[in-house]
Coordinates of C-alpha atoms and ligand atoms in Angstrom, one line a residue:
X1 CA 13.6 -17.0 -30.5
X2 CA 10.5 -18.5 -29.5
X3 CA 9.4 -21.3 -31.8
X4 CA 5.7 -20.0 -33.7
X5 CA 3.2 -22.6 -32.7
X6 CA -0.1 -20.9 -34.0
X7 CA -0.8 -21.3 -37.8
X8 CA -2.6 -18.6 -39.6
X9 CA -5.9 -20.9 -40.7
X10 CA -5.8 -21.3 -36.2
X11 CA -6.5 -17.2 -35.7
X12 CA -9.3 -16.4 -33.2
X13 CA -10.4 -14.0 -36.1
X14 CA -11.1 -16.6 -38.8
X15 CA -14.1 -17.6 -37.1
X16 CA -15.7 -14.4 -37.6
X17 CA -13.7 -13.4 -41.6
X18 CA -13.2 -17.1 -42.8
X19 CA -15.6 -19.4 -41.2
X20 CA -16.4 -22.1 -43.6
X21 CA -19.1 -23.2 -41.2
X22 CA -20.8 -20.5 -41.1
X23 CA -20.8 -18.7 -44.3
X24 CA -23.4 -16.2 -44.0
X25 CA -22.5 -14.8 -40.8
X26 CA -19.0 -14.8 -41.9
X27 CA -20.2 -12.4 -45.3
X28 CA -21.9 -10.3 -43.0
X29 CA -19.7 -9.2 -40.5
X30 CA -16.7 -9.2 -43.4
X31 CA -18.5 -6.6 -45.8
X32 CA -19.0 -4.3 -43.1
X33 CA -15.1 -4.2 -42.8
X34 CA -14.3 -4.3 -46.3
X35 CA -17.2 -0.9 -46.1
X36 CA -14.5 1.5 -44.5
X37 CA -11.7 0.3 -47.0
X38 CA -10.0 -2.8 -45.4
X39 CA -9.6 -5.4 -48.4
X40 CA -10.2 -8.9 -48.5
X41 CA -6.8 -9.9 -48.5
X42 CA -5.8 -8.4 -45.4
X43 CA -9.2 -10.2 -44.0
X44 CA -9.1 -13.6 -45.4
X45 CA -5.2 -14.3 -45.7
X46 CA -4.3 -15.1 -42.3
X47 CA -3.3 -12.2 -41.2
X48 CA -3.6 -11.7 -37.3
X49 CA -6.4 -8.8 -36.5
X50 CA -4.4 -6.8 -33.6
X51 CA -6.4 -4.5 -31.4
X52 CA -4.7 -1.2 -30.0
X53 CA -6.9 -0.6 -26.8
X54 CA -6.9 3.4 -26.9
X55 CA -7.0 5.2 -23.4
X56 CA -6.3 8.2 -24.8
X57 CA -8.6 11.2 -25.4
X58 CA -9.3 14.7 -24.6
X59 CA -11.5 13.7 -21.6
X60 CA -8.0 11.6 -20.9
X61 CA -5.0 14.5 -20.8
X62 CA -2.5 11.8 -19.3
X63 CA -3.1 9.6 -21.8
X64 CA -3.7 11.7 -24.7
X65 CA -0.2 11.4 -26.2
X66 CA -1.2 8.3 -27.5
X67 CA -3.3 9.5 -29.6
X68 CA -0.5 9.9 -31.7
X69 CA 1.3 6.9 -30.9
X70 CA -0.9 4.4 -31.9
X71 CA 0.0 5.6 -35.5
X72 CA 3.6 4.2 -34.8
X73 CA 2.0 1.2 -33.1
X74 CA -0.4 0.4 -36.5
X75 CA 3.0 1.3 -38.9
X76 CA 4.8 -1.6 -36.2
X77 CA 2.1 -3.9 -36.4
X78 CA 1.4 -3.5 -40.6
X79 CA 5.3 -4.1 -41.0
X80 CA 5.1 -7.5 -39.1
X81 CA 2.1 -8.8 -41.0
X82 CA -0.9 -7.9 -39.1
X83 CA -3.9 -5.4 -39.2
X84 CA -4.4 -2.9 -36.7
X85 CA -7.9 -2.3 -35.3
X86 CA -8.2 0.8 -32.7
X87 CA -10.9 0.5 -29.7
X88 CA -11.7 3.1 -27.5
X89 CA -11.7 2.2 -24.0
X90 CA -13.9 3.6 -21.4
X91 CA -11.9 7.1 -20.4
X92 CA -10.2 6.9 -17.4
X93 CA -8.3 10.8 -15.8
X94 CA -7.1 10.0 -12.2
X95 CA -7.5 14.1 -11.4
X96 CA -10.6 14.5 -13.5
X97 CA -13.2 11.8 -12.5
X98 CA -15.5 12.4 -9.9
X99 CA -16.1 11.1 -7.5
X100 CA -13.3 8.4 -8.0
X101 CA -11.4 7.0 -10.8
X102 CA -11.2 3.8 -8.8
X103 CA -14.8 2.6 -10.4
X104 CA -13.9 3.5 -13.6
X105 CA -10.8 1.3 -13.3
X106 CA -13.4 -2.1 -13.0
X107 CA -15.8 -0.4 -15.5
X108 CA -12.7 -0.2 -17.9
X109 CA -12.0 -3.7 -17.0
X110 CA -15.3 -4.8 -17.9
X111 CA -16.0 -2.9 -20.9
X112 CA -12.6 -4.0 -22.4
X113 CA -12.7 -7.8 -21.8
X114 CA -15.9 -7.8 -23.5
X115 CA -14.4 -5.9 -26.6
X116 CA -11.8 -8.3 -26.3
X117 CA -13.6 -11.4 -25.8
X118 CA -16.4 -11.1 -28.3
X119 CA -15.0 -9.8 -31.3
X120 CA -12.5 -11.0 -33.7
X121 CA -9.1 -9.7 -32.0
X122 CA -6.2 -12.1 -32.3
X123 CA -3.6 -10.0 -30.0
X124 CA -3.8 -6.4 -28.3
X125 CA -2.0 -3.7 -27.3
X126 CA -2.2 -2.0 -24.2
X127 CA -2.0 1.6 -24.4
X128 CA -1.2 2.5 -20.6
X129 CA -0.2 5.3 -18.3
X130 CA -2.5 7.5 -15.8
X131 CA -2.9 5.4 -12.8
X132 CA -5.7 3.1 -13.4
X133 CA -5.7 2.4 -17.4
X134 CA -2.8 -0.4 -16.4
X135 CA -4.3 -2.1 -13.9
X136 CA -7.8 -1.8 -16.1
X137 CA -6.0 -3.2 -19.3
X138 CA -3.8 -5.7 -17.8
X139 CA -6.3 -6.8 -15.6
X140 CA -8.8 -7.1 -18.9
X141 CA -6.0 -9.1 -20.9
X142 CA -5.2 -11.8 -18.4
X143 CA -9.2 -12.7 -17.9
X144 CA -9.1 -12.8 -22.3
X145 CA -5.7 -14.4 -22.3
X146 CA -5.2 -13.8 -26.0
X147 CA -1.4 -12.4 -26.2
X148 CA -1.1 -8.9 -25.0
X149 CA 1.5 -6.7 -24.5
X150 CA 1.5 -3.3 -22.9
X151 CA 2.5 0.4 -23.7
X152 CA 3.0 3.2 -21.5
X153 CA 2.2 6.4 -23.1
X154 CA 5.6 8.2 -20.6
X155 CA 6.3 10.3 -18.3
X156 CA 6.7 13.8 -18.6
X157 CA 9.5 16.1 -18.6
X158 CA 11.0 17.5 -15.7
X159 CA 9.2 20.6 -14.2
X160 CA 11.3 23.2 -12.3
X161 CA 10.8 26.1 -9.7
X162 CA 13.6 28.0 -8.0
X163 CA 16.2 26.1 -9.6
X164 CA 14.5 22.9 -7.9
X165 CA 12.8 20.2 -9.2
X166 CA 9.2 19.8 -8.9
X167 CA 7.6 16.5 -9.0
X168 CA 4.1 16.6 -10.9
X169 CA 1.7 17.8 -8.3
X170 CA 4.0 18.0 -5.1
X171 CA 4.3 22.2 -6.0
X172 CA -0.1 22.3 -4.8
X173 CA 0.9 22.0 -1.1
X174 CA 4.0 25.2 -1.6
X175 CA 1.2 27.6 -4.0
X176 CA -1.5 27.3 -1.3
X177 CA 0.6 28.0 1.4
X178 CA 1.8 31.3 -0.7
X179 CA -2.2 32.3 -1.9
X180 CA -3.2 31.7 1.4
X181 CA -0.6 34.7 2.6
X182 CA -1.7 36.6 0.2
X183 CA 2.1 36.1 -2.1
X184 CA 0.2 34.6 -5.1
X185 CA -3.3 35.7 -6.8
X186 CA -5.4 33.2 -8.4
X187 CA -3.4 33.2 -11.8
X188 CA 0.4 33.1 -10.1
X189 CA -1.3 29.7 -8.5
X190 CA -2.5 28.2 -11.3
X191 CA 1.3 29.1 -12.7
X192 CA 3.0 28.1 -10.4
X193 CA 0.8 24.6 -10.1
X194 CA 1.4 23.9 -14.1
X195 CA 5.3 24.7 -13.6
X196 CA 5.5 21.1 -12.5
X197 CA 3.9 19.5 -15.2
X198 CA 5.7 21.3 -18.3
X199 CA 4.7 18.5 -21.2
X200 CA 2.3 16.0 -22.3
X201 CA 2.7 12.4 -20.5
X202 CA 2.1 10.9 -16.9
X203 CA 3.1 12.0 -13.8
X204 CA 6.4 12.1 -13.0
X205 CA 7.4 11.5 -9.3
X206 CA 7.3 7.7 -8.1
X207 CA 3.4 8.2 -7.9
X208 CA 0.7 5.6 -8.8
X209 CA 1.2 6.2 -12.8
X210 CA 4.4 5.5 -12.8
X211 CA 4.7 3.1 -10.3
X212 CA 2.2 0.9 -12.2
X213 CA 3.8 1.5 -15.6
X214 CA 7.3 0.2 -13.9
X215 CA 5.4 -2.4 -12.6
X216 CA 4.1 -3.7 -16.0
X217 CA 7.7 -3.5 -17.2
X218 CA 8.6 -5.7 -14.2
X219 CA 5.9 -7.7 -14.7
X220 CA 7.5 -8.9 -18.1
X221 CA 4.3 -6.8 -20.0
X222 CA 6.4 -4.6 -21.9
X223 CA 9.0 -4.1 -23.4
X224 CA 12.3 -3.4 -21.1
X225 CA 13.6 -0.1 -20.9
X226 CA 9.9 1.2 -22.5
X227 CA 8.2 2.8 -18.6
X228 CA 10.3 5.4 -18.4
X229 CA 11.2 7.5 -21.7
X230 CA 9.3 10.7 -21.1
X231 CA 6.2 11.1 -23.9
X232 CA 7.4 14.0 -26.1
X233 CA 11.2 11.9 -26.6
X234 CA 11.7 10.3 -30.3
X235 CA 12.3 6.9 -28.1
X236 CA 9.0 6.7 -27.5
X237 CA 7.5 6.8 -30.9
X238 CA 10.4 4.4 -31.6
X239 CA 9.4 1.8 -28.7
X240 CA 5.9 2.5 -30.2
X241 CA 6.5 0.8 -33.6
X242 CA 8.9 -2.0 -32.1
X243 CA 5.9 -2.9 -29.4
X244 CA 3.4 -2.8 -32.4
X245 CA 5.6 -5.5 -34.5
X246 CA 6.5 -7.2 -31.4
X247 CA 2.4 -8.6 -30.7
X248 CA 2.4 -10.0 -34.3
X249 CA 4.8 -12.3 -33.7
X250 CA 3.6 -13.0 -29.8
X251 CA 0.7 -14.1 -31.9
X252 CA 1.8 -16.6 -33.8
X253 CA 4.1 -17.9 -31.0
X254 CA 1.0 -17.6 -28.7
X255 CA 2.4 -16.2 -26.0
X256 CA -0.1 -15.0 -23.9
X257 CA -0.6 -13.3 -20.0
X258 CA -0.7 -16.6 -18.5
X259 CA 2.0 -17.3 -19.6
X260 CA 4.2 -14.2 -18.7
X261 CA 2.0 -13.3 -15.6
X262 CA 2.7 -16.1 -12.7
X263 CA 3.3 -16.0 -8.8
X264 CA 6.6 -15.6 -9.6
X265 CA 6.3 -12.8 -12.0
X266 CA 3.4 -11.0 -9.3
X267 CA 6.8 -10.8 -6.8
X268 CA 9.2 -9.6 -9.3
X269 CA 6.9 -6.4 -9.7
X270 CA 5.9 -5.9 -5.9
X271 CA 9.7 -6.0 -5.5
X272 CA 10.4 -3.2 -8.0
X273 CA 7.2 -1.2 -6.7
X274 CA 9.1 -1.8 -2.8
X275 CA 12.7 -0.8 -4.2
X276 CA 11.8 2.2 -5.9
X277 CA 9.0 3.6 -3.3
X278 CA 5.6 3.3 -5.3
X279 CA 2.9 3.9 -5.0
X280 CA 0.2 2.5 -1.7
X281 CA -1.9 1.9 -4.8
X282 CA 0.2 -0.6 -5.7
X283 CA -1.4 -3.0 -2.7
X284 CA -4.6 -2.6 -4.1
X285 CA -3.9 -3.3 -8.0
X286 CA -1.4 -6.3 -7.6
X287 CA -3.8 -8.2 -5.6
X288 CA -6.3 -7.2 -8.4
X289 CA -4.3 -8.3 -11.1
X290 CA -3.7 -11.4 -9.6
X291 CA -6.8 -12.7 -8.9
X292 CA -8.2 -12.3 -12.2
X293 CA -4.7 -14.4 -13.2
X294 CA -6.1 -17.1 -10.7
X295 CA -3.7 -16.3 -8.5
X296 CA -3.8 -15.7 -4.8
X297 CA -1.1 -12.7 -3.6
X298 CA -2.7 -10.3 -1.5
X299 CA -2.3 -7.3 0.4
X300 CA -0.3 -9.6 3.4
X301 CA 1.7 -10.7 0.3
X302 CA 2.9 -7.6 -1.3
X303 CA 3.4 -6.7 2.3
X304 CA 5.9 -9.6 2.7
X305 CA 7.6 -8.6 -0.3
X306 CA 7.8 -4.8 1.1
X307 CA 9.3 -5.7 4.2
X308 CA 12.3 -7.7 2.7
X309 CA 13.2 -5.6 -0.2
X310 CA 15.7 -2.4 0.3
X311 CA 14.7 0.8 -0.9
X312 CA 17.2 2.0 -3.7
X313 CA 15.3 4.7 -6.0
X314 CA 15.9 8.3 -4.9
X315 CA 12.9 9.4 -6.4
X316 CA 9.9 11.8 -5.6
X317 CA 7.9 12.6 -3.8
X318 CA 9.9 11.4 -0.8
X319 CA 13.0 11.5 -2.9
X320 CA 15.3 14.5 -5.2
X321 CA 14.6 12.6 -8.6
X322 CA 11.8 12.3 -11.1
X323 CA 11.0 9.7 -14.1
X324 CA 13.2 11.3 -16.7
X325 CA 16.2 11.3 -14.3
X326 CA 15.7 7.7 -14.2
X327 CA 15.5 7.4 -17.7
X328 CA 18.6 8.9 -18.1
X329 CA 20.3 6.3 -16.2
X330 CA 18.9 3.4 -18.2
X331 CA 15.3 3.3 -16.7
X332 CA 13.4 0.4 -15.3
X333 CA 16.6 -2.3 -16.4
X334 CA 18.8 -0.5 -14.3
X335 CA 16.6 -1.1 -11.1
X336 CA 16.0 -4.4 -12.1
X337 CA 19.6 -5.2 -12.5
X338 CA 20.1 -4.0 -9.2
X339 CA 17.6 -5.9 -8.1
X340 CA 18.6 -9.2 -9.6
X341 CA 22.4 -8.7 -8.6
X342 CA 21.2 -8.6 -5.7
X343 CA 19.4 -11.9 -5.1
X344 CA 16.0 -10.0 -5.0
X345 CA 14.4 -11.1 -8.4
X346 CA 13.3 -14.3 -10.5
X347 CA 15.0 -13.8 -14.1
X348 CA 13.4 -17.0 -15.0
X349 CA 10.1 -15.3 -15.7
X350 CA 9.6 -15.1 -19.3
X351 CA 8.3 -11.4 -20.5
X352 CA 6.8 -10.0 -23.8
X353 CA 10.1 -10.4 -25.8
X354 CA 10.0 -14.5 -25.5
X355 CA 13.3 -14.3 -23.4
X356 CA 13.4 -14.3 -19.4
X357 CA 14.1 -11.5 -17.1
X358 CA 17.7 -12.8 -17.1
X359 CA 18.3 -13.1 -20.5
X360 CA 16.8 -9.5 -20.7
X361 CA 19.5 -8.1 -18.3
X362 CA 22.3 -10.1 -19.8
X363 CA 23.9 -6.9 -21.6
X364 CA 22.5 -4.4 -18.9
X365 CA 25.6 -2.9 -17.2
X366 CA 24.7 -0.6 -13.8
X367 CA 26.0 2.9 -14.1
X368 CA 27.9 3.3 -11.3
X369 CA 28.4 7.2 -11.6
X370 CA 24.6 8.3 -10.8
X371 CA 22.8 9.0 -7.6
X372 CA 19.6 8.0 -9.0
X373 CA 19.2 4.1 -8.7
X374 CA 21.8 2.4 -5.6
X375 CA 23.1 -1.3 -5.5
X376 CA 21.5 -2.9 -3.0
X377 CA 24.4 -3.5 -1.2
X378 CA 24.2 0.2 -0.5
X379 CA 20.4 0.7 -0.4
X380 CA 18.9 4.2 0.7
X381 CA 17.0 1.9 3.0
X382 CA 17.4 -2.0 4.2
X383 CA 12.9 -2.3 3.6
X384 CA 11.3 -1.2 1.2
X385 CA 9.7 2.5 0.6
X386 CA 6.1 0.6 1.2
X387 CA 5.1 -0.9 4.7
X388 CA 2.1 -3.4 5.4
X389 CA 0.6 -3.2 8.8
X390 CA -2.0 -5.3 10.9
X391 CA -3.6 -5.0 13.8
X392 CA -6.7 -4.9 15.8
X393 CA -7.6 -1.7 14.0
X394 CA -7.3 -3.5 10.6
X395 CA -7.5 -7.2 10.9
X396 CA -7.6 -7.3 7.3
X397 CA -4.3 -5.0 6.7
X398 CA -3.5 -1.5 5.7
X399 CA -0.6 0.2 4.2
X400 CA 1.7 3.5 4.4
X401 CA 4.2 4.8 2.5
X402 CA 7.4 5.7 4.1
X403 CA 10.0 6.4 1.6
X404 CA 11.9 9.9 2.8
X405 CA 9.9 9.5 6.2
X406 CA 12.1 10.4 9.4
X407 CA 9.1 9.4 11.3
X408 CA 8.2 5.8 12.0
X409 CA 5.8 5.3 14.8
X410 CA 3.2 7.5 16.0
X411 CA 0.6 7.3 19.3
X412 CA -2.4 9.4 19.6
X413 CA -5.9 10.1 20.0
X414 CA -8.3 9.8 17.5
X415 CA -10.2 12.7 15.7
X416 CA -13.3 10.8 13.8
X417 CA -14.6 11.9 10.5
X418 CA -17.5 9.9 8.5
X419 CA -16.3 11.2 4.6
X420 CA -13.3 13.4 3.7
X421 CA -15.4 16.7 3.1
X422 CA -15.8 16.9 7.3
X423 CA -12.0 15.9 7.3
X424 CA -11.2 18.9 4.7
X425 CA -13.1 21.1 6.4
X426 CA -12.0 20.7 9.7
X427 CA -8.3 20.7 8.5
X428 CA -8.6 24.1 6.1
X429 CA -10.0 25.7 9.5
X430 CA -7.4 23.9 11.4
X431 CA -9.5 22.6 13.6
X432 CA -7.3 19.5 14.8
X433 CA -4.6 19.5 17.4
X434 CA -0.7 18.2 17.0
X435 CA -0.5 14.8 17.9
X436 CA -3.9 13.8 16.3
X437 CA -5.0 10.6 14.7
X438 CA -7.3 11.9 12.2
X439 CA -9.6 9.1 11.3
X440 CA -11.6 9.6 7.6
X441 CA -13.7 6.8 7.7
X442 CA -16.9 5.3 5.1
X443 CA -14.5 6.0 2.8
X444 CA -13.7 2.3 1.8
X445 CA -14.8 0.6 -2.0
X446 CA -18.4 -0.3 -0.7
X447 CA -18.3 3.1 1.8
X448 CA -17.3 5.6 -0.5
X449 CA -18.4 4.2 -2.9
X450 CA -15.2 3.7 -4.5
X451 CA -11.9 4.0 -2.0
X452 CA -11.5 7.9 -2.5
X453 CA -7.9 8.8 -2.7
X454 CA -7.4 11.6 0.5
X455 CA -5.6 13.9 -1.1
X456 CA -7.6 17.5 -0.6
X457 CA -7.1 16.7 3.2
X458 CA -3.5 15.2 2.6
X459 CA -2.1 18.1 0.6
X460 CA -4.1 21.0 2.8
X461 CA -2.1 19.0 6.0
X462 CA 1.4 19.3 4.2
X463 CA 0.6 22.9 3.5
X464 CA 0.2 23.5 6.8
X465 CA 3.7 21.8 7.8
X466 CA 1.3 19.7 9.9
X467 CA 2.4 16.7 7.8
X468 CA 4.6 15.2 10.5
X469 CA 2.9 16.2 13.6
X470 CA -0.5 14.5 13.0
X471 CA -1.5 11.1 11.0
X472 CA -4.0 10.2 8.9
X473 CA -6.0 6.7 8.5
X474 CA -8.7 6.1 6.3
X475 CA -10.1 2.8 4.7
X476 CA -10.0 5.1 1.6
X477 CA -6.8 5.6 -0.4
X478 CA -4.1 8.1 -1.0
X479 CA -2.2 9.7 -4.1
X480 CA 0.9 8.5 -4.7
X481 CA 1.9 11.7 -4.1
X482 CA 0.8 11.8 -1.0
X483 CA 3.1 12.9 1.8
X484 CA 3.1 12.6 5.6
X485 CA 1.9 10.0 8.3
X486 CA -1.4 8.8 6.0
X487 CA -2.2 5.1 6.4
X488 CA -4.5 3.8 3.8
X489 CA -6.8 0.6 2.8
X490 CA -7.8 0.3 6.4
X491 CA -9.8 -3.2 6.3
X492 CA -12.4 -4.3 6.9
X493 CA -14.0 -0.7 6.3
X494 CA -16.4 1.0 7.9
X495 CA -18.8 -0.1 5.9
X496 CA -18.8 -3.4 6.7
X497 CA -18.5 -3.0 10.2
X498 CA -14.7 -3.1 10.4
X499 CA -13.5 -1.9 13.6
X500 CA -13.0 1.8 12.1
X501 CA -16.0 2.7 12.2
X502 CA -16.4 1.8 16.0
X503 CA -13.9 4.1 16.8
X504 CA -14.5 7.4 19.1
X505 CA -12.9 10.5 19.6
X506 CA -10.0 10.2 22.1
X507 CA -9.6 6.3 21.3
X508 CA -5.7 5.8 21.6
X509 CA -4.3 5.3 18.3
X510 CA -0.8 3.7 17.8
X511 CA 1.1 3.1 14.8
X512 CA 4.3 1.6 13.8
X513 CA 5.8 1.2 10.3
X514 CA 8.9 -0.1 11.5
X515 CA 6.8 -3.1 13.6
X516 CA 4.1 -3.4 11.2
X517 CA 0.9 -2.8 13.5
X518 CA -1.7 -0.6 13.7
X519 CA -4.0 -0.9 16.9
X520 CA -6.3 1.0 19.2
X521 CA -6.1 0.7 22.6
X522 CA -9.4 -1.2 23.4
X523 CA -10.1 -4.6 24.4
X524 CA -12.2 -7.2 22.4
X525 CA -15.3 -6.9 24.8
X526 CA -15.3 -3.1 24.2
X527 CA -15.1 -3.2 20.1
X528 CA -17.9 -6.2 20.7
X529 CA -20.0 -4.2 22.6
X530 CA -19.6 -0.8 20.6
X531 CA -20.9 -3.5 17.1
X532 CA -23.6 -4.5 18.8
X533 CA -25.1 -0.6 18.5
X534 CA -23.3 0.2 15.4
X535 CA -25.6 0.7 12.1
X536 CA -23.8 1.2 8.6
X537 CA -24.1 4.2 7.1
X538 CA -26.8 5.5 4.3
X539 CA -25.1 5.4 0.7
X540 CA -26.8 7.9 -1.0
X541 CA -25.9 6.3 -4.2
X542 CA -29.0 4.6 -5.5
X543 CA -28.5 4.7 -9.3
X544 CA -25.9 4.7 -12.3
X545 CA -23.1 2.5 -12.1
X546 CA -21.9 3.6 -8.4
X547 CA -25.1 1.5 -7.1
X548 CA -24.2 -1.4 -8.6
X549 CA -20.3 -1.0 -7.6
X550 CA -21.1 -0.6 -4.2
X551 CA -23.5 -3.8 -4.0
X552 CA -20.6 -6.0 -5.5
X553 CA -17.2 -4.5 -4.5
X554 CA -14.9 -6.5 -2.4
X555 CA -12.5 -5.9 -0.3
X556 CA -9.3 -3.6 -0.3
X557 CA -7.1 -6.6 0.9
X558 CA -8.1 -8.6 -2.2
X559 CA -7.7 -5.7 -4.4
X560 CA -11.4 -4.6 -4.5
X561 CA -12.9 -5.9 -7.5
X562 CA -16.6 -6.9 -8.5
X563 CA -16.3 -10.2 -9.8
X564 CA -14.4 -13.8 -8.6
X565 CA -11.7 -13.9 -10.8
X566 CA -9.6 -16.1 -12.9
X567 CA -9.7 -19.0 -9.8
X568 CA -13.3 -19.4 -10.5
X569 CA -13.3 -19.4 -14.2
X570 CA -14.2 -22.7 -15.4
X571 CA -13.2 -22.6 -19.6
X572 CA -10.4 -20.4 -20.2
X573 CA -12.1 -17.0 -21.2
X574 CA -11.4 -16.4 -25.1
X575 CA -12.0 -20.3 -26.1
X576 CA -14.3 -20.1 -28.9
Ligands
LIG601 FE1 -2.5 10.8 -14.9 FE2 -0.8 11.4 -12.7 S1 -3.3 12.5 -12.6 S2 -1.1 10.1 -14.4

């Protein structure tokens, strides 16, 4: 048990509710909270104020179940002696937001930082789930550095089609094929697609949501066993209660994100991503989160870990099973147990339980009679399911998901498109040849702006059965559910003069996911010559936050953040 360090009279919130040096403001502030029914005893007797950073809303269906779970979180907070206050977070819905939810990761981050900093919050429960909600909330908590604990909304239940499991979204290409062949109509198309998403919760494949929620657990930021509990299960309500109770103790223990999210914890998290064949988006969010913590951990550090980690979880989209199956065999703790026993995890990292990873895993027994998670001695493949690439086409790196892929090398002529819409049009009209490398550029953080996912084009290619006969490279991103030879995050991006912007149709591109290389058959002299006449493409976005984002966003290699991060901080943000 961690020794308590903070006395009630030392809580941050006393400066708002019980501040003898500023009695007038204290009274003004307190009366507003009393107005809606809180009592003086709750606000002035040294109970910690616990924020519940709420990402569920009607606009965010993947996380909507958090509106219900927050009630159990409140119960847990009150039972442990805290006062809950629910905080709305800027909505982020991966599939709903146009032009891209990447912009909203940083927006939600910024707004939550201001909220946590500027209001009387002593600790916070981070209600995470749909892709960007997890990095956004973890980033905000680490910037402000007050005690924080994450709570996943949970994955949805299994979908089925023709007696087989269908991961969320993975049936779209088949439905598209059937509609094109006239086998199903519009309603049939929707019926088939929705058969893979049968309940509330986030995507159940090891796409970005499951990856980031597993990652939050591996980092030590949510209770062990929490990430994979399906959203509708009773254990989801129970762990919500326990999470609410735990954060109150964390406040008195002064257990902060900076104690938990260390360099070693980031290495553990990247290891879990690689072992589970997680989303390439982790290669973007991990560096961004590390930057908030003041830790240098970029795409290349992530790629190094990917290279030395065995791939041991047979999860869709590359494998056979989905999140509910993972929960049935014990969830993330079993994956971590396998990695820890194999010597791939640092067991000394402290977690939200107040104990280390090794202590959390003490009573965990690896189940032998299952085929979802393998021991590291008999992996699905000896290296991670995601691979980092580098070469003269991507001096700052690139990333490719290889889990479930049989082909790891590709050489072919470039076919260049300056936005996804143009590429999608060509693919829809089957205006491409086998063996080509489709290049979609000016879709990076600055160029997009916002680094969109090239989901429509990859789904169409896969639907046409061309997933293995053409390669696709982009300075944008891919969905965690993308399949095929798809290389994203190519940096530097075209918008800042990266080599991807200098390519012409017919240039020969070689990709080797085994060696970790990506190159174009052009000399340095030729690239320099082309650079002389290169001009950045004009952007159409001159208003709203997109313009501002494009001016400030950094490279994908460092996580595409819009601010210097923890290393440049001259004081702890929450110091008051
Ligand atoms: Fe929200 Fe997949 S789109 S979790």
